[in-house]
Short mmCIF file of C-alpha atoms in Angstrom, two decimals:
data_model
loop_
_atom_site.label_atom_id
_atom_site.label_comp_id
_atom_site.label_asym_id
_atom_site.label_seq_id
_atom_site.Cartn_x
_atom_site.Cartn_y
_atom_site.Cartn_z
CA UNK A 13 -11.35 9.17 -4.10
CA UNK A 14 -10.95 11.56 -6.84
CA UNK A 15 -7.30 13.09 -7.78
CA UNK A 16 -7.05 16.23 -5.44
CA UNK A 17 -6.00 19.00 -7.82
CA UNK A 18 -5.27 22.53 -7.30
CA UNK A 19 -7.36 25.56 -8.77
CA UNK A 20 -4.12 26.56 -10.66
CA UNK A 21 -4.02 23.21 -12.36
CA UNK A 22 -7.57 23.67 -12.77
CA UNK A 23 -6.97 26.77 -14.30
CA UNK A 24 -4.52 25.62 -16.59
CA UNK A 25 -6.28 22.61 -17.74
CA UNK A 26 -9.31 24.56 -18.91
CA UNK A 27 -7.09 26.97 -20.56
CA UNK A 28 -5.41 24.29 -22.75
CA UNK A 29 -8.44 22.98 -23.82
CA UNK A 30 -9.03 26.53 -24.68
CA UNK A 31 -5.79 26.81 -26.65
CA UNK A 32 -6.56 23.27 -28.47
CA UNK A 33 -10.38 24.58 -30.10
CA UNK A 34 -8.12 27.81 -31.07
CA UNK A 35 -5.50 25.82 -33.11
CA UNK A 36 -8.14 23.80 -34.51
CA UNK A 37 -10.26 26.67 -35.51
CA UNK A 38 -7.01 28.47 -37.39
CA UNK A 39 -5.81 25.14 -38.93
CA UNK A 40 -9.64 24.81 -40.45
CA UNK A 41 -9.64 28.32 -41.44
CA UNK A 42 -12.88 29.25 -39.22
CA UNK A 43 -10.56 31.79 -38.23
CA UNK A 44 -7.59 33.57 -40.20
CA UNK A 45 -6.12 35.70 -37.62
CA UNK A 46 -4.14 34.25 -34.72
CA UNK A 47 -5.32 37.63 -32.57
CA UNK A 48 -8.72 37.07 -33.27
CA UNK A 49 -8.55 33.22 -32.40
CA UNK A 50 -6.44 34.54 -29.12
CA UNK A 51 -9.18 36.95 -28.18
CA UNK A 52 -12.03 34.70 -29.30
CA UNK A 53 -10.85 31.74 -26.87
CA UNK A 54 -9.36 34.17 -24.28
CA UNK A 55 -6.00 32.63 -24.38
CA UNK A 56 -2.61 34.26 -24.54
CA UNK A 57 -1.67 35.17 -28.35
CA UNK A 58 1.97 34.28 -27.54
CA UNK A 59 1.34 31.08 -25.80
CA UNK A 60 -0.77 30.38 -29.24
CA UNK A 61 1.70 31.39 -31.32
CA UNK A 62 4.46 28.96 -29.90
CA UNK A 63 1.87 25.84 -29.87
CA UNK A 64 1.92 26.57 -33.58
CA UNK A 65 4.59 26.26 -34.70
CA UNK A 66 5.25 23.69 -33.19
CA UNK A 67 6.54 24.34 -29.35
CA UNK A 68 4.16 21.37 -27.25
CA UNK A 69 2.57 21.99 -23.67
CA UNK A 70 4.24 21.96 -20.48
CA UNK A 71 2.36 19.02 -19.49
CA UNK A 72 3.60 16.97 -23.27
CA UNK A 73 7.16 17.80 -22.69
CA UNK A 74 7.72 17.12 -19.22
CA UNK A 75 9.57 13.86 -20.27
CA UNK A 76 12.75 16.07 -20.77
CA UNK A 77 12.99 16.66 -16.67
CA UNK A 78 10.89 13.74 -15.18
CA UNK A 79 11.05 11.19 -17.62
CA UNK A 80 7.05 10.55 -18.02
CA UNK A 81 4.36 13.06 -19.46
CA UNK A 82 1.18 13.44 -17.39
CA UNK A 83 -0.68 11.27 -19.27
CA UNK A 84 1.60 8.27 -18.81
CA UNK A 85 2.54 9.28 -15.03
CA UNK A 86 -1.39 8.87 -14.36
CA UNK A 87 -1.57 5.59 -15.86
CA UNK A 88 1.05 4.32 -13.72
CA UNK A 89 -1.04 5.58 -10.74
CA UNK A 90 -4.17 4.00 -11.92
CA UNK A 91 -1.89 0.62 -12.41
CA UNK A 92 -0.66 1.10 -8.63
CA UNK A 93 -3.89 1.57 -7.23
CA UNK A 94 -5.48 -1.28 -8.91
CA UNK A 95 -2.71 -3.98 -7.76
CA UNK A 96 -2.96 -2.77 -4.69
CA UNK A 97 -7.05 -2.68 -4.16
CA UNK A 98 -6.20 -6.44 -5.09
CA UNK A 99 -3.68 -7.50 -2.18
CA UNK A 100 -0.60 -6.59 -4.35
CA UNK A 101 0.93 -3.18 -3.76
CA UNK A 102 4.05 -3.37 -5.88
CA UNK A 103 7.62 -2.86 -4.59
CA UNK A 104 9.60 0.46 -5.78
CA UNK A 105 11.65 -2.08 -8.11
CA UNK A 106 8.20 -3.39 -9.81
CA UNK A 107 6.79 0.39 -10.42
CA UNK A 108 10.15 0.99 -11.64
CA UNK A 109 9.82 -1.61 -14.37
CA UNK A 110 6.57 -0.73 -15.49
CA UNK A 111 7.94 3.54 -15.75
CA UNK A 112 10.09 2.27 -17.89
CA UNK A 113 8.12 -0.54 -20.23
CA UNK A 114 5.59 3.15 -20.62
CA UNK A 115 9.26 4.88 -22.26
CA UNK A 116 10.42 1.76 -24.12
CA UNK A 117 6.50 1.94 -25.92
CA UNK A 118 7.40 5.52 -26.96
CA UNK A 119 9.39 4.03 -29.79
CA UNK A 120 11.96 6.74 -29.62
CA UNK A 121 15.72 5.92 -29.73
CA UNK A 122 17.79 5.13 -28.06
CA UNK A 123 15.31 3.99 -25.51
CA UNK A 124 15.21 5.75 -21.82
CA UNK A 125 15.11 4.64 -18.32
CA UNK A 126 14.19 6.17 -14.82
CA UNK A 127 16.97 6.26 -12.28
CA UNK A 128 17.17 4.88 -9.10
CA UNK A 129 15.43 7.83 -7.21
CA UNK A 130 12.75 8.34 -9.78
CA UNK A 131 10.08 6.28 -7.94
CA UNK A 132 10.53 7.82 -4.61
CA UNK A 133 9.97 11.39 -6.53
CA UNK A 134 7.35 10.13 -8.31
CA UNK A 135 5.36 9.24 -5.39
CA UNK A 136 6.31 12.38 -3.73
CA UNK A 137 4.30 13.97 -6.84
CA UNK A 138 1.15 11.87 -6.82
CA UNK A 139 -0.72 12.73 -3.41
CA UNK A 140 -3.04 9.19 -3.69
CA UNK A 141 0.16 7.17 -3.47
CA UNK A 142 2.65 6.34 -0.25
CA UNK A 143 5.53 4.06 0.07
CA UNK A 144 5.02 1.83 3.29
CA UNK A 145 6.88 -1.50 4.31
CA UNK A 146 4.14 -4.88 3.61
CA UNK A 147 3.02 -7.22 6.44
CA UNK A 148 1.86 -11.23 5.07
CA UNK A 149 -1.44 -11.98 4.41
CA UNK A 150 -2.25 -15.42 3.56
CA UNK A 151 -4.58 -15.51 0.76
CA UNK A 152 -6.91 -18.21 2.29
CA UNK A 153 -7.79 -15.72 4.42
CA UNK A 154 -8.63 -12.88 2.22
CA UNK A 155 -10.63 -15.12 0.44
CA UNK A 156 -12.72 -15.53 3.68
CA UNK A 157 -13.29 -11.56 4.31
CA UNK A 158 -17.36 -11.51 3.36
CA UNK A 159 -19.08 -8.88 5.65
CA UNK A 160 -22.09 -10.49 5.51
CA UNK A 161 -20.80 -13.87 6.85
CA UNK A 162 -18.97 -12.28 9.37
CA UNK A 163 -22.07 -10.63 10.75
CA UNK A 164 -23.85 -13.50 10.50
CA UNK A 165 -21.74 -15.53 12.00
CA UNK A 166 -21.44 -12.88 15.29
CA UNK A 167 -25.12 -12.97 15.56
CA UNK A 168 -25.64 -16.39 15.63
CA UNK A 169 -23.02 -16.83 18.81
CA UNK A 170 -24.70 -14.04 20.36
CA UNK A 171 -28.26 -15.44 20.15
CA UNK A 172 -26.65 -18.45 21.52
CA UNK A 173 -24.96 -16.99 24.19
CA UNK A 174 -28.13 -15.26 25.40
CA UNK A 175 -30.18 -18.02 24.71
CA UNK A 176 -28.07 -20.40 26.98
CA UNK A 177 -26.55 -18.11 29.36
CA UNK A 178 -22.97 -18.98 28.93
CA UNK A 179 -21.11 -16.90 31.21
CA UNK A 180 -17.96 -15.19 29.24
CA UNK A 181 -15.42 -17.55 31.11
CA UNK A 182 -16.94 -20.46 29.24
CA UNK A 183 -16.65 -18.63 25.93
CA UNK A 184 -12.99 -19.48 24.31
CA UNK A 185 -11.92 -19.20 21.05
CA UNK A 186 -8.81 -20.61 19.67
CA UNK A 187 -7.19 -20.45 16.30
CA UNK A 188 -3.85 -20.95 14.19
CA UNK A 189 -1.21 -18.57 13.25
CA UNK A 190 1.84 -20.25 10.85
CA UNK A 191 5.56 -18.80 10.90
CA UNK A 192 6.64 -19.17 7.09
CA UNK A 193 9.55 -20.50 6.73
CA UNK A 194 11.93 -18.46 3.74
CA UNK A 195 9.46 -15.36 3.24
CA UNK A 196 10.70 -12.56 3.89
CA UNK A 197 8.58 -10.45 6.97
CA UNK A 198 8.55 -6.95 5.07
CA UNK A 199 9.19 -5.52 2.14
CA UNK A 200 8.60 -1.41 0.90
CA UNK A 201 5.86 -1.29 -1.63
CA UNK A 202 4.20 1.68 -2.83
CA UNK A 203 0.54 1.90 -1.90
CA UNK A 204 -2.35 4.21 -1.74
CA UNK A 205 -1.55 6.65 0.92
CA UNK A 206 -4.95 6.51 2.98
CA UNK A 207 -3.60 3.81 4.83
CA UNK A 208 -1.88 3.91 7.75
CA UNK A 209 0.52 2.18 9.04
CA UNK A 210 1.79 -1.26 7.35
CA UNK A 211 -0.27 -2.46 3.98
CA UNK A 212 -1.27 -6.41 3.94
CA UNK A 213 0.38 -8.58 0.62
CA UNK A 214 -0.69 -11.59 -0.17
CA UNK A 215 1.40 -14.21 -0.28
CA UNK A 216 0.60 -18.18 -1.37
CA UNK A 217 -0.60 -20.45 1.22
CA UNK A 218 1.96 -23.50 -0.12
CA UNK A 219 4.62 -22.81 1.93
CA UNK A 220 6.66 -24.18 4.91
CA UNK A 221 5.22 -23.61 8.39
CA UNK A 222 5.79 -24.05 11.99
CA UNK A 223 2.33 -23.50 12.78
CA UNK A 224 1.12 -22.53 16.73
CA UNK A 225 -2.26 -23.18 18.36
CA UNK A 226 -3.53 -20.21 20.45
CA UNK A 227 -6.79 -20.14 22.93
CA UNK A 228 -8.51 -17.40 24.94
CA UNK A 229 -11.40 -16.55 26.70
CA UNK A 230 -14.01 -14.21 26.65
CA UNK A 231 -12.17 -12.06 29.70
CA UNK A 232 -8.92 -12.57 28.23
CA UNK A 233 -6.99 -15.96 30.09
CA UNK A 234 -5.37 -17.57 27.38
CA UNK A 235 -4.14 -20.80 27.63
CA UNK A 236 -0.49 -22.29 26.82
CA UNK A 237 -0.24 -22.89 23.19
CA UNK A 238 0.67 -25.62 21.24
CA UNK A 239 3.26 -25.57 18.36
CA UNK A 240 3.57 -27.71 15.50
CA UNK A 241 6.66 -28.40 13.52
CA UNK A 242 7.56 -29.78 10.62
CA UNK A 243 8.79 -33.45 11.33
CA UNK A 244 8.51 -37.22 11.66
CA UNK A 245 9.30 -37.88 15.29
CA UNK A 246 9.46 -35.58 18.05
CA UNK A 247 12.76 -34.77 20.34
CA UNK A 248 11.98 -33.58 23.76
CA UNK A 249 15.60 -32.24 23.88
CA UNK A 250 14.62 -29.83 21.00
CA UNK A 251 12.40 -27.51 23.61
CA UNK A 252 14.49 -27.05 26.42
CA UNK A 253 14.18 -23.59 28.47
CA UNK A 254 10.56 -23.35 27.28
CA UNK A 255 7.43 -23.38 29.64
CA UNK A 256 6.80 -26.58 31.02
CA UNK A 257 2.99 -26.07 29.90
CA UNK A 258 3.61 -25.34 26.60
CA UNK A 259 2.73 -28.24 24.17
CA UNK A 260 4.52 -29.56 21.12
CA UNK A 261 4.00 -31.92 17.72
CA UNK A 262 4.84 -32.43 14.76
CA UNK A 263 3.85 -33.14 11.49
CA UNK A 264 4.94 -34.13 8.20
CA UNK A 265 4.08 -30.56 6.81
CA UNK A 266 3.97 -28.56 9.93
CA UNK A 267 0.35 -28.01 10.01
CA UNK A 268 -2.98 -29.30 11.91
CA UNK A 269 -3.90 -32.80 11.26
CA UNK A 270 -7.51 -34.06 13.20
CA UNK A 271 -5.12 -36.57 15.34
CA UNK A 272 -3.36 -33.31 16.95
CA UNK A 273 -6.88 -31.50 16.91
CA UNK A 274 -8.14 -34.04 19.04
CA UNK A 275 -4.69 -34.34 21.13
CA UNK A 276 -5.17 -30.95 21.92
CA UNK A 277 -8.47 -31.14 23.23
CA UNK A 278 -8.12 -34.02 25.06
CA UNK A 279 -4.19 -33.23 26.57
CA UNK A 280 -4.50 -29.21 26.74
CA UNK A 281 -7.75 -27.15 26.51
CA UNK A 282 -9.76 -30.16 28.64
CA UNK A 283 -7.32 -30.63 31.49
CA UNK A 284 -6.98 -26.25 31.68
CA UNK A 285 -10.37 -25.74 31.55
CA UNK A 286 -11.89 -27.63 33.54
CA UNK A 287 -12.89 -27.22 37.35
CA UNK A 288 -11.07 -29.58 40.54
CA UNK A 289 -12.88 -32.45 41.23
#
């Protein structure tokens, strides 16, 4: 999506361009008049005047009131969009960092910084950007997120289920969800502000989890689910005031193992599923 600009900025975009082929004409001596390079590019002679001797565009010296010039405030934005097209928006405290590695290249002394506001103005001033708190996203999964294999996969269990006629109360699915233990559930990151609602980080799959089975049908019964823990042994005592049908395990990183796989099938989803007698 291209930057949505205004027809003033427009406007004053094609005039500097104007204003920079009239300096460089004067300072080549194509022209020797500073009215007739004014009136020959169709720019103000005063405006012309002040660029030169020396007085720099709006745009060049905006680092006096908001820190960054255009130039550097749009390669921030570029930097923004790009981590976050990748899974990794970056917090205010990041895009912070990086407004202020752009001033420390300047070379100027001594060296400025943006203040603690600066990045929520800043994305007030770039319309593509929009500060929104971060849900987890495991990177496994990303990894998985082909739309071809995804509609291929969909049409295969569709050709199957019309080829067999499997009524949609025989058609379950089931799947794991893991509770990481020591991330933190949201943070604010700045992102691009098509999105709605909260934006997906990644986060590395070698963490602690207390990992939970789910199952449901094709008309929406779902079964009681089974939740592993992280452990050696397992402590009825741990669970009490929980549904009697819910299931527990454990294991010695709190994930599925085959042996629980198999439990599951053959102590849960067989026993609920199937029909008396």
């Amino acid at each position: 999506m291209p930057p949505i600009r205004s027809r003033s900025s427009i406007n004053s975009t094609e005039q500097e361009g104007r204003i920079l082929l009239a300096i460089q004409a004067f300072k080549n001596g194509d022209i020797t008049s500073v009215a007739s390079a004014a009136r020959i590019y169709k720019v103000p002679r005063t405006t012309l005047r002040h660029r030169l001797s020396g007085i720099q565009h709006r745009a060049n010296s905006r680092a006096n009131s908001q820190k960054l010039t255009e130039i550097e405030e749009e390669s921030l934005e570029k930097w923004i969009l790009s981590m976050d097209q990748r899974g990794g928006a970056p917090r205010p405290s990041m895009v912070r960092e990086m407004a202020n590695l752009l001033l420390e290249k300047r070379g100027t002394t001594p060296v400025p910084s943006v203040g603690e506001n600066w990045v929520t103005n800043y994305v007030k001033r770039r319309p593509l950007l929009s500060s929104r708190f971060s849900k987890r996203y495991n990177y496994e999964r990303a990894k998985c997120e082909d739309p071809k294999v995804i509609r291929e996969w969909f049409n295969l269990v569709q050709k199957t289920i019309l080829q067999f006629g499997i009524d949609p109360d025989d058609v379950y699915n089931f799947d794991e969800t893991g509770f990481a233990m020591g991330l933190t559930a949201t943070a604010r990151v700045i992102t691009r502000s098509e999105y709605y609602g909260r934006r997906a980080l990644l986060q590395p799959g070698n963490r602690e989890w207390v990992t939970v089975i789910e199952c449901t049908n094709a008309t929406g019964w779902a079964l009681p689910p089974c939740v592993i823990f992280k452990g050696k042994v397992f402590i009825e005592s741990w669970f009490d005031g929980l549904p009697s049908d819910w299931r527990f395990e454990v294991s010695p990183n709190g994930w599925t193992t085959d042996e629980i796989g198999i439990r599951w099938l053959e102590k849960l989803f067989i026993p609920t599923t199937s029909l008396p007698g």
